[in-house]
Structure formats: C-alpha cells, structure tokens
Amino acid sequence: MKGLSFAALGLAALCVALAGCMSIGPGTVERDRLDYSAAVGDSWKSQMLLNLVKLRYGDAPVFLDVGQIVAGYSFPRSLGAVAAVNQTDGAPVINSSVGLSAGATFNDSPTVTYAPMTGERFARSLMTPIPPSVILNIIQAGNPVEEVFRTSVQSVNGVDNRRVGRLFVRRANPEFYALLPNLERLQSSGDIGMRVRQEGGEAQLQMIFRPRTAAAEESARRNVATILGLDPEAREYQVSYGTVAGSDREIALLTRSIYEILVDIASFISVPEAHVAERRVRPTAEGDIGPSGAIPPLIRIASSAQQPADAFVAVPYQGYWFYIDNRDIPSKQVFSSIMFLFTFVETRSHEAAPILTIPTTR
C-alpha cells in the first residue's frame, strides 16, 4: 500500500514536470499566419469596394489601415497531489490516502491596431499622378496594355481616354481604342520594351521597338506610329509626362492619380433603379464607342436587393448589396490591379507609430 502511494506521488510529479514543458506557441504559427492573412486580405477587398460605392454616391471614402496584429495566447495548467499515511503503533494495518487535482484554462486575446489614412501626405499621394515609369514597369511585368492604359492613362500624345468628373462622363477618342490592340499585339510578341538611359545626369525613359519584327507586328507598330503621330522609321521614343509630345520621337503620357482611377472605376457601378428614381445617385453613363462598336465596361460591379450567393467581394450600402461575381474573371483581375496600384499611395506620416507593449508572465 505504501509503495502504491509513493508511486502515485511520483507519477503526479512527472505529470507536473511534463505539463510545464509543453508549449502551444509553435503550433499556432502556420494556422494564425494563414488565417490572419486571409482575414486582412478579405477586409481590404471589402473596404476598397465600399469606398468605390461611396464615391459613386458622392460620399466621402474612408480608408483604415491595419497597423499591428498581436495574437496572444495563454494556457495556465496545474496539477497537484496530496498524500497522507497513518500508521497505528503496534498494528500491522496502514491507512493511507492519495489525492490528485488538475486544472487548465485557455485564453485567446488577439490585439489589433488600426490607423486611419489621413493627413496631407496621404492626400497628396492620393492626388499625385502615377509616374510614367511605373506604368511602363507594370506593362513590362506582363499586365495587359489595355487594362493598364484604360485604368491609369488619361491620354497618349493627345489621344484621350475616357474622362470622369463629378458632373460629367466624357467618352474616349475612338483612336484610343484603336491604339490598344496594336500595343497589345506588340506586347504579346515581345517586340516592345523600355529602357532608362542616363543623359546629362538625368534619367531618360525610352520605349523601344525591336528592329526586326514579323509582318503582323510591323503593321501594328506602324499603326501605333500613325495614331500617335510618331516617326514611323524610328525604333526608340522618349517617354515623358504630359499632354502633347514635343516631337515625333516622343511619347507623352498623361497619367492618372489613384483618386482619378478610383473615380473612373466607381462610374462603372450599376446602381439600383430605385436609387436613381429617388435621386440618391446619378444613372450609370453609357459605354464608349470604339472603331468596331460598343466598348465593354472595364469592370462590372452589380447591385442586388439580396446578398449574392457567389461573390468575389460584396458589401452592403443603403439597403442594397454591391458585388463582383466570382465567375467574372476580367472584373476580378481589374479589381485586384486597382488594389495593387493603391499600394503606391504613401500612407505613413513622419510621426512615430504608437508602441504596443505586451505584458508577459511566467
């Protein structure tokens, strides 16, 4: 009996020792990293779509940045054992008792900090046109020329893209839509590229066409030269920011700011007829006309009185749901590109971020 009691005590002591060595931290890394990444991504999509809808309705957009995420876990455990041995003098009987106790609690207390995107620096960055070098780098990375130019370029050598203001929507020049397929033909064949040359201590951005191309690509290159008023025999053209080129060997890109891009994308949103009748919002403008007829919208953002069943992203606003269908691949790609372009906006100020102190216990 006494041997049994001491064995139980030894077992309890071993359990306590093992419990003190166990850790729940490493096992949460993979799960938490993926879960928080997905949650932040989904919230960014919802925030972007909601702000597009608000711009469509003349409301002020508000952007909130996720500053820090601290996932805190605690798992206090306790194991105890008590034993009593009583021996009567002169008697062979031993009365003993053994008691074991255990307890555990789990606490999950994540801390998330948010920072509103405000201030002069953020506003200035939001309103500053995207540099032409960034536009060409995005194209060089494989993004379709048509998508990049329709979203981010207002005009090329005076050939205007669709322009959206607070009180108007002006259609693009038909030549703008004639230009895009020719540029895409050269992009897909790899016959167009860019180069940065240093001249006089300044970086000069150039668009380059290969000297030897197939007949179809050569025809596309000459079409580009004709539409933009370029020297058809040249193979290198200087790229600059502006409305009008200074010579027939220069390509002037008038690029848009992030704010202009958001306003343009918001204009494609299909709003409920009831809201138009109630004068809450202006009706959706008619589409552009190109050389071959009507131009499809850049992105399709629909509205519904009921929450959509299969949406890539959906948000409620003024009694309706606004969403992008999960099967609409072109709209999903354009929306994702807009979110990528938004990363070029400077959101941080010179002020130091608040320090988050996490207490620790032993």
Tab-separated table of C-alpha atoms in Angstrom:
chain	number	residue	atom	x	y	z
A	1	MET	CA	0.000	0.000	0.000
A	2	LYS	CA	2.781	2.398	0.930
A	3	GLY	CA	4.586	1.537	-2.316
A	4	LEU	CA	1.445	2.322	-4.289
A	5	SER	CA	1.120	5.707	-2.615
A	6	PHE	CA	4.671	6.695	-3.387
A	7	ALA	CA	4.239	5.519	-6.995
A	8	ALA	CA	1.162	7.734	-7.365
A	9	LEU	CA	3.081	10.669	-5.964
A	10	GLY	CA	5.913	10.054	-8.372
A	11	LEU	CA	3.512	9.866	-11.293
A	12	ALA	CA	1.870	13.145	-10.278
A	13	ALA	CA	5.245	14.836	-10.040
A	14	LEU	CA	6.145	13.594	-13.507
A	15	CYS	CA	2.863	14.953	-14.928
A	16	VAL	CA	3.577	18.359	-13.433
A	17	ALA	CA	7.050	18.371	-14.935
A	18	LEU	CA	5.770	17.411	-18.365
A	19	ALA	CA	2.953	19.956	-18.254
A	20	GLY	CA	5.427	22.727	-17.536
A	21	CYS	CA	7.449	21.837	-20.658
A	22	MET	CA	4.558	21.803	-23.132
A	23	SER	CA	4.129	24.846	-25.469
A	24	ILE	CA	1.185	25.851	-27.648
A	25	GLY	CA	3.011	28.682	-29.460
A	26	PRO	CA	4.745	26.882	-32.379
A	27	GLY	CA	1.612	25.043	-33.396
A	28	THR	CA	-0.321	28.289	-33.889
A	29	VAL	CA	2.142	29.939	-36.312
A	30	GLU	CA	1.058	28.270	-39.540
A	31	ARG	CA	-2.640	28.454	-38.730
A	32	ASP	CA	-2.620	32.049	-37.497
A	33	ARG	CA	-0.418	33.344	-40.294
A	34	LEU	CA	-2.748	31.987	-42.969
A	35	ASP	CA	-5.950	32.910	-41.149
A	36	TYR	CA	-4.900	36.490	-40.372
A	37	SER	CA	-3.528	36.955	-43.899
A	38	ALA	CA	-6.837	35.818	-45.387
A	39	ALA	CA	-8.830	37.992	-42.987
A	40	VAL	CA	-6.775	41.112	-43.746
A	41	GLY	CA	-6.989	40.450	-47.500
A	42	ASP	CA	-10.756	39.978	-47.444
A	43	SER	CA	-11.236	43.101	-45.339
A	44	TRP	CA	-9.105	45.134	-47.780
A	45	LYS	CA	-11.251	43.955	-50.684
A	46	SER	CA	-14.443	44.864	-48.843
A	47	GLN	CA	-13.067	48.266	-47.820
A	48	MET	CA	-11.980	49.070	-51.384
A	49	LEU	CA	-15.341	48.089	-52.872
A	50	LEU	CA	-17.248	50.019	-50.211
A	51	ASN	CA	-15.211	53.161	-50.920
A	52	LEU	CA	-15.847	52.780	-54.654
A	53	VAL	CA	-19.579	52.586	-53.961
A	54	LYS	CA	-19.368	55.613	-51.668
A	55	LEU	CA	-17.599	57.601	-54.390
A	56	ARG	CA	-20.344	56.599	-56.828
A	57	TYR	CA	-22.938	58.007	-54.414
A	58	GLY	CA	-20.980	61.209	-53.737
A	59	ASP	CA	-19.980	60.030	-50.268
A	60	ALA	CA	-16.521	60.534	-48.776
A	61	PRO	CA	-14.240	57.475	-48.869
A	62	VAL	CA	-12.508	56.449	-45.649
A	63	PHE	CA	-9.502	54.155	-45.573
A	64	LEU	CA	-8.378	52.389	-42.415
A	65	ASP	CA	-5.031	50.629	-42.275
A	66	VAL	CA	-4.320	47.577	-40.129
A	67	GLY	CA	-1.303	48.643	-38.110
A	68	GLN	CA	-0.358	45.673	-35.958
A	69	ILE	CA	-1.719	42.249	-35.145
A	70	VAL	CA	-0.596	40.548	-31.954
A	71	ALA	CA	-2.021	37.089	-31.289
A	72	GLY	CA	-1.727	36.402	-27.569
A	73	TYR	CA	-2.377	33.007	-26.064
A	74	SER	CA	-2.111	31.729	-22.531
A	75	PHE	CA	-2.715	28.198	-21.271
A	76	PRO	CA	-2.253	28.047	-17.488
A	77	ARG	CA	-2.232	24.472	-16.227
A	78	SER	CA	-1.973	22.999	-12.769
A	79	LEU	CA	-1.597	19.519	-11.394
A	80	GLY	CA	-1.482	18.675	-7.697
A	81	ALA	CA	-1.179	15.623	-5.494
A	82	VAL	CA	-1.675	15.118	-1.789
A	83	ALA	CA	-1.000	12.011	0.279
A	84	ALA	CA	-1.496	11.033	3.913
A	85	VAL	CA	-0.070	7.943	5.617
A	86	ASN	CA	-1.187	6.968	9.099
A	87	GLN	CA	0.252	4.000	10.919
A	88	THR	CA	-1.180	2.766	14.206
A	89	ASP	CA	1.521	1.911	16.701
A	90	GLY	CA	1.856	-1.776	17.158
A	91	ALA	CA	-0.651	-2.645	14.449
A	92	PRO	CA	0.193	-4.066	11.001
A	93	VAL	CA	-2.578	-2.080	9.235
A	94	ILE	CA	-1.592	1.054	7.317
A	95	ASN	CA	-4.280	3.611	6.457
A	96	SER	CA	-3.261	5.863	3.560
A	97	SER	CA	-4.963	8.240	1.115
A	98	VAL	CA	-3.862	9.787	-2.136
A	99	GLY	CA	-5.480	12.795	-3.851
A	100	LEU	CA	-4.780	14.241	-7.334
A	101	SER	CA	-6.071	17.543	-8.728
A	102	ALA	CA	-5.740	19.132	-12.179
A	103	GLY	CA	-6.880	22.369	-13.759
A	104	ALA	CA	-6.385	24.217	-17.072
A	105	THR	CA	-7.690	27.378	-18.741
A	106	PHE	CA	-7.145	28.643	-22.294
A	107	ASN	CA	-7.144	32.347	-23.136
A	108	ASP	CA	-7.047	33.750	-26.675
A	109	SER	CA	-6.699	37.551	-26.644
A	110	PRO	CA	-5.547	38.986	-30.000
A	111	THR	CA	-4.762	42.696	-30.181
A	112	VAL	CA	-5.339	44.530	-33.472
A	113	THR	CA	-4.475	48.196	-34.016
A	114	TYR	CA	-5.959	50.403	-36.742
A	115	ALA	CA	-4.703	53.664	-38.202
A	116	PRO	CA	-6.910	55.970	-40.312
A	117	MET	CA	-5.228	57.049	-43.552
A	118	THR	CA	-5.433	60.810	-43.253
A	119	GLY	CA	-3.235	63.850	-43.394
A	120	GLU	CA	-1.574	65.992	-46.026
A	121	ARG	CA	0.951	63.352	-47.049
A	122	PHE	CA	-1.726	60.755	-47.723
A	123	ALA	CA	-3.942	63.230	-49.596
A	124	ARG	CA	-1.040	64.469	-51.697
A	125	SER	CA	-0.013	60.925	-52.577
A	126	LEU	CA	-3.604	60.046	-53.440
A	127	MET	CA	-3.859	63.016	-55.821
A	128	THR	CA	-0.395	62.739	-57.416
A	129	PRO	CA	-0.306	61.203	-60.917
A	130	ILE	CA	1.425	57.844	-61.225
A	131	PRO	CA	4.863	58.299	-62.863
A	132	PRO	CA	5.113	57.045	-66.477
A	133	SER	CA	7.996	54.790	-65.427
A	134	VAL	CA	5.655	52.907	-63.080
A	135	ILE	CA	3.102	52.475	-65.874
A	136	LEU	CA	5.712	51.004	-68.209
A	137	ASN	CA	7.128	48.777	-65.465
A	138	ILE	CA	3.660	47.343	-64.837
A	139	ILE	CA	3.288	46.611	-68.551
A	140	GLN	CA	6.796	45.140	-68.683
A	141	ALA	CA	5.793	42.805	-65.854
A	142	GLY	CA	3.123	41.268	-68.099
A	143	ASN	CA	-0.037	43.174	-67.216
A	144	PRO	CA	-2.213	43.749	-70.315
A	145	VAL	CA	-1.662	47.084	-72.020
A	146	GLU	CA	-5.406	47.588	-72.494
A	147	GLU	CA	-6.115	47.195	-68.782
A	148	VAL	CA	-3.204	49.405	-67.694
A	149	PHE	CA	-3.922	52.194	-70.177
A	150	ARG	CA	-7.693	52.193	-69.594
A	151	THR	CA	-7.253	52.457	-65.834
A	152	SER	CA	-4.113	54.566	-65.425
A	153	VAL	CA	-3.521	56.714	-68.545
A	154	GLN	CA	-5.638	59.743	-69.372
A	155	SER	CA	-4.103	60.492	-72.763
A	156	VAL	CA	-1.263	59.446	-75.074
A	157	ASN	CA	0.099	62.177	-77.343
A	158	GLY	CA	-3.217	63.988	-77.037
A	159	VAL	CA	-5.368	60.913	-77.766
A	160	ASP	CA	-7.808	60.979	-74.850
A	161	ASN	CA	-9.078	58.148	-72.700
A	162	ARG	CA	-12.499	58.239	-71.057
A	163	ARG	CA	-12.671	61.107	-68.557
A	164	VAL	CA	-14.894	61.133	-65.481
A	165	GLY	CA	-15.667	64.201	-63.390
A	166	ARG	CA	-18.093	64.948	-60.610
A	167	LEU	CA	-20.771	66.148	-63.030
A	168	PHE	CA	-19.847	64.511	-66.337
A	169	VAL	CA	-18.528	61.426	-68.115
A	170	ARG	CA	-16.778	62.176	-71.400
A	171	ARG	CA	-16.202	59.366	-73.848
A	172	ALA	CA	-12.740	58.429	-75.048
A	173	ASN	CA	-11.497	59.237	-78.528
A	174	PRO	CA	-12.134	56.294	-80.880
A	175	GLU	CA	-8.413	56.402	-81.738
A	176	PHE	CA	-7.624	55.489	-78.123
A	177	TYR	CA	-9.369	52.137	-78.532
A	178	ALA	CA	-7.721	51.655	-81.939
A	179	LEU	CA	-4.327	52.122	-80.274
A	180	LEU	CA	-4.749	49.487	-77.562
A	181	PRO	CA	-4.999	46.276	-79.655
A	182	ASN	CA	-1.913	47.287	-81.639
A	183	LEU	CA	0.069	47.835	-78.453
A	184	GLU	CA	-1.194	44.516	-77.065
A	185	ARG	CA	-0.097	42.772	-80.269
A	186	LEU	CA	3.423	44.125	-79.785
A	187	GLN	CA	3.374	43.290	-76.074
A	188	SER	CA	2.341	39.671	-76.623
A	189	SER	CA	5.056	39.190	-79.245
A	190	GLY	CA	7.725	40.760	-77.040
A	191	ASP	CA	8.551	43.401	-79.659
A	192	ILE	CA	8.117	46.336	-77.292
A	193	GLY	CA	10.159	47.198	-74.226
A	194	MET	CA	11.562	50.017	-72.164
A	195	ARG	CA	14.971	51.350	-71.241
A	196	VAL	CA	16.348	54.011	-68.912
A	197	ARG	CA	19.287	55.995	-70.307
A	198	GLN	CA	21.365	58.493	-68.376
A	199	GLU	CA	21.848	61.752	-70.277
A	200	GLY	CA	23.309	64.847	-68.677
A	201	GLY	CA	22.933	63.367	-65.206
A	202	GLU	CA	19.195	62.763	-65.713
A	203	ALA	CA	17.379	59.514	-66.359
A	204	GLN	CA	15.638	59.397	-69.737
A	205	LEU	CA	12.830	56.863	-70.132
A	206	GLN	CA	12.543	55.290	-73.562
A	207	MET	CA	10.113	52.957	-75.287
A	208	ILE	CA	11.890	50.621	-77.697
A	209	PHE	CA	10.619	48.542	-80.603
A	210	ARG	CA	12.654	45.634	-81.933
A	211	PRO	CA	14.400	46.353	-85.244
A	212	ARG	CA	13.276	43.099	-86.884
A	213	THR	CA	9.665	42.031	-86.450
A	214	ALA	CA	7.191	39.798	-88.239
A	215	ALA	CA	4.831	41.308	-90.792
A	216	ALA	CA	1.844	41.427	-88.424
A	217	GLU	CA	3.863	43.078	-85.651
A	218	GLU	CA	5.426	45.534	-88.086
A	219	SER	CA	1.948	46.526	-89.234
A	220	ALA	CA	0.890	47.029	-85.602
A	221	ARG	CA	3.971	49.171	-84.943
A	222	ARG	CA	3.217	51.413	-87.892
A	223	ASN	CA	-0.395	51.727	-86.783
A	224	VAL	CA	0.832	52.916	-83.384
A	225	ALA	CA	3.111	55.455	-85.055
A	226	THR	CA	0.272	56.743	-87.235
A	227	ILE	CA	-2.217	57.107	-84.366
A	228	LEU	CA	0.293	58.871	-82.102
A	229	GLY	CA	1.902	60.999	-84.827
A	230	LEU	CA	5.327	59.378	-84.412
A	231	ASP	CA	8.173	58.959	-86.865
A	232	PRO	CA	7.393	55.533	-88.386
A	233	GLU	CA	11.055	54.841	-89.140
A	234	ALA	CA	12.245	55.364	-85.562
A	235	ARG	CA	12.625	52.455	-83.155
A	236	GLU	CA	13.231	54.394	-79.953
A	237	TYR	CA	10.975	57.050	-78.468
A	238	GLN	CA	11.459	59.157	-75.383
A	239	VAL	CA	8.634	58.801	-72.840
A	240	SER	CA	7.658	61.830	-70.769
A	241	TYR	CA	4.800	63.035	-68.617
A	242	GLY	CA	2.463	65.452	-70.347
A	243	THR	CA	-0.406	66.008	-72.749
A	244	VAL	CA	1.350	66.840	-76.009
A	245	ALA	CA	4.631	65.458	-77.330
A	246	GLY	CA	7.400	67.887	-78.234
A	247	SER	CA	8.492	65.955	-81.339
A	248	ASP	CA	7.639	62.941	-83.456
A	249	ARG	CA	10.108	60.880	-81.417
A	250	GLU	CA	8.428	61.481	-78.085
A	251	ILE	CA	5.517	59.731	-76.388
A	252	ALA	CA	3.718	61.945	-73.880
A	253	LEU	CA	1.752	60.047	-71.242
A	254	LEU	CA	-0.725	61.980	-69.167
A	255	THR	CA	-1.174	59.554	-66.297
A	256	ARG	CA	-3.898	59.477	-63.678
A	257	SER	CA	-3.699	59.720	-59.924
A	258	ILE	CA	-5.025	56.967	-57.693
A	259	TYR	CA	-8.020	59.161	-56.868
A	260	GLU	CA	-8.827	59.625	-60.576
A	261	ILE	CA	-8.578	55.870	-61.072
A	262	LEU	CA	-10.988	55.205	-58.217
A	263	VAL	CA	-13.487	57.768	-59.535
A	264	ASP	CA	-13.330	56.232	-63.007
A	265	ILE	CA	-13.819	52.676	-61.685
A	266	ALA	CA	-16.711	53.848	-59.491
A	267	SER	CA	-18.511	55.240	-62.540
A	268	PHE	CA	-18.960	51.701	-63.900
A	269	ILE	CA	-21.003	50.570	-60.882
A	270	SER	CA	-24.537	49.541	-61.812
A	271	VAL	CA	-26.792	51.243	-59.268
A	272	PRO	CA	-30.406	50.305	-58.401
A	273	GLU	CA	-33.090	51.998	-60.471
A	274	ALA	CA	-34.908	52.838	-57.238
A	275	HIS	CA	-31.949	54.922	-56.055
A	276	VAL	CA	-31.811	56.730	-59.399
A	277	ALA	CA	-35.536	57.482	-59.203
A	278	GLU	CA	-35.100	58.775	-55.660
A	279	ARG	CA	-32.214	60.977	-56.910
A	280	ARG	CA	-29.760	59.420	-54.494
A	281	VAL	CA	-27.330	58.769	-57.325
A	282	ARG	CA	-26.913	59.585	-60.994
A	283	PRO	CA	-27.667	56.891	-63.576
A	284	THR	CA	-24.833	54.863	-64.993
A	285	ALA	CA	-23.334	56.523	-68.065
A	286	GLU	CA	-23.495	54.861	-71.444
A	287	GLY	CA	-20.454	52.943	-72.628
A	288	ASP	CA	-17.803	54.192	-75.027
A	289	ILE	CA	-17.806	53.634	-78.766
A	290	GLY	CA	-14.697	52.341	-80.500
A	291	PRO	CA	-13.818	51.742	-84.160
A	292	SER	CA	-15.630	48.384	-84.067
A	293	GLY	CA	-18.630	49.416	-81.986
A	294	ALA	CA	-19.534	49.494	-78.311
A	295	ILE	CA	-16.699	49.034	-75.823
A	296	PRO	CA	-17.458	46.673	-72.905
A	297	PRO	CA	-17.162	48.202	-69.444
A	298	LEU	CA	-13.776	47.973	-67.781
A	299	ILE	CA	-15.274	46.324	-64.698
A	300	ARG	CA	-18.723	45.024	-63.771
A	301	ILE	CA	-19.946	45.840	-60.266
A	302	ALA	CA	-23.592	44.845	-59.890
A	303	SER	CA	-26.197	45.627	-57.258
A	304	SER	CA	-28.902	43.450	-55.722
A	305	ALA	CA	-31.538	43.705	-53.015
A	306	GLN	CA	-30.419	40.297	-51.728
A	307	GLN	CA	-26.975	39.213	-50.635
A	308	PRO	CA	-25.314	37.437	-53.586
A	309	ALA	CA	-24.617	33.730	-53.158
A	310	ASP	CA	-21.296	33.508	-55.026
A	311	ALA	CA	-19.434	36.808	-54.914
A	312	PHE	CA	-15.741	37.591	-55.193
A	313	VAL	CA	-16.406	40.549	-52.905
A	314	ALA	CA	-19.696	42.040	-51.689
A	315	VAL	CA	-20.638	44.934	-49.394
A	316	PRO	CA	-23.978	46.354	-48.193
A	317	TYR	CA	-24.795	50.039	-48.732
A	318	GLN	CA	-28.085	51.909	-48.327
A	319	GLY	CA	-30.230	48.782	-48.319
A	320	TYR	CA	-28.597	47.064	-51.309
A	321	TRP	CA	-25.668	44.744	-51.910
A	322	PHE	CA	-22.909	45.701	-54.337
A	323	TYR	CA	-20.692	42.917	-55.582
A	324	ILE	CA	-18.380	41.423	-58.194
A	325	ASP	CA	-19.425	37.997	-59.404
A	326	ASN	CA	-16.905	35.293	-58.565
A	327	ARG	CA	-17.170	33.955	-62.143
A	328	ASP	CA	-16.368	37.321	-63.736
A	329	ILE	CA	-12.629	36.823	-64.242
A	330	PRO	CA	-11.888	40.125	-66.085
A	331	SER	CA	-13.602	42.195	-63.376
A	332	LYS	CA	-11.763	40.300	-60.645
A	333	GLN	CA	-8.436	40.958	-62.346
A	334	VAL	CA	-9.138	44.672	-62.789
A	335	PHE	CA	-10.245	44.989	-59.170
A	336	SER	CA	-7.095	43.229	-57.950
A	337	SER	CA	-4.976	45.517	-60.141
A	338	ILE	CA	-6.608	48.576	-58.572
A	339	MET	CA	-5.759	47.244	-55.125
A	340	PHE	CA	-2.156	46.748	-56.265
A	341	LEU	CA	-1.965	50.297	-57.618
A	342	PHE	CA	-3.255	51.556	-54.284
A	343	THR	CA	-0.067	50.247	-52.673
A	344	PHE	CA	1.772	53.090	-54.417
A	345	VAL	CA	-0.053	55.536	-52.169
A	346	GLU	CA	2.123	56.706	-49.291
A	347	THR	CA	0.128	56.014	-46.126
A	348	ARG	CA	2.729	56.680	-43.444
A	349	SER	CA	3.500	60.009	-41.854
A	350	HIS	CA	6.766	61.198	-40.341
A	351	GLU	CA	5.315	60.790	-36.890
A	352	ALA	CA	6.358	57.735	-34.937
A	353	ALA	CA	3.802	54.960	-34.728
A	354	PRO	CA	2.430	54.132	-31.291
A	355	ILE	CA	4.317	51.453	-29.402
A	356	LEU	CA	2.290	48.447	-28.383
A	357	THR	CA	3.515	46.892	-25.131
A	358	ILE	CA	2.628	43.284	-24.496
A	359	PRO	CA	2.936	42.131	-20.853
A	360	THR	CA	4.470	38.726	-20.198
A	361	THR	CA	4.028	36.358	-17.290
A	362	ARG	CA	5.990	33.411	-16.071
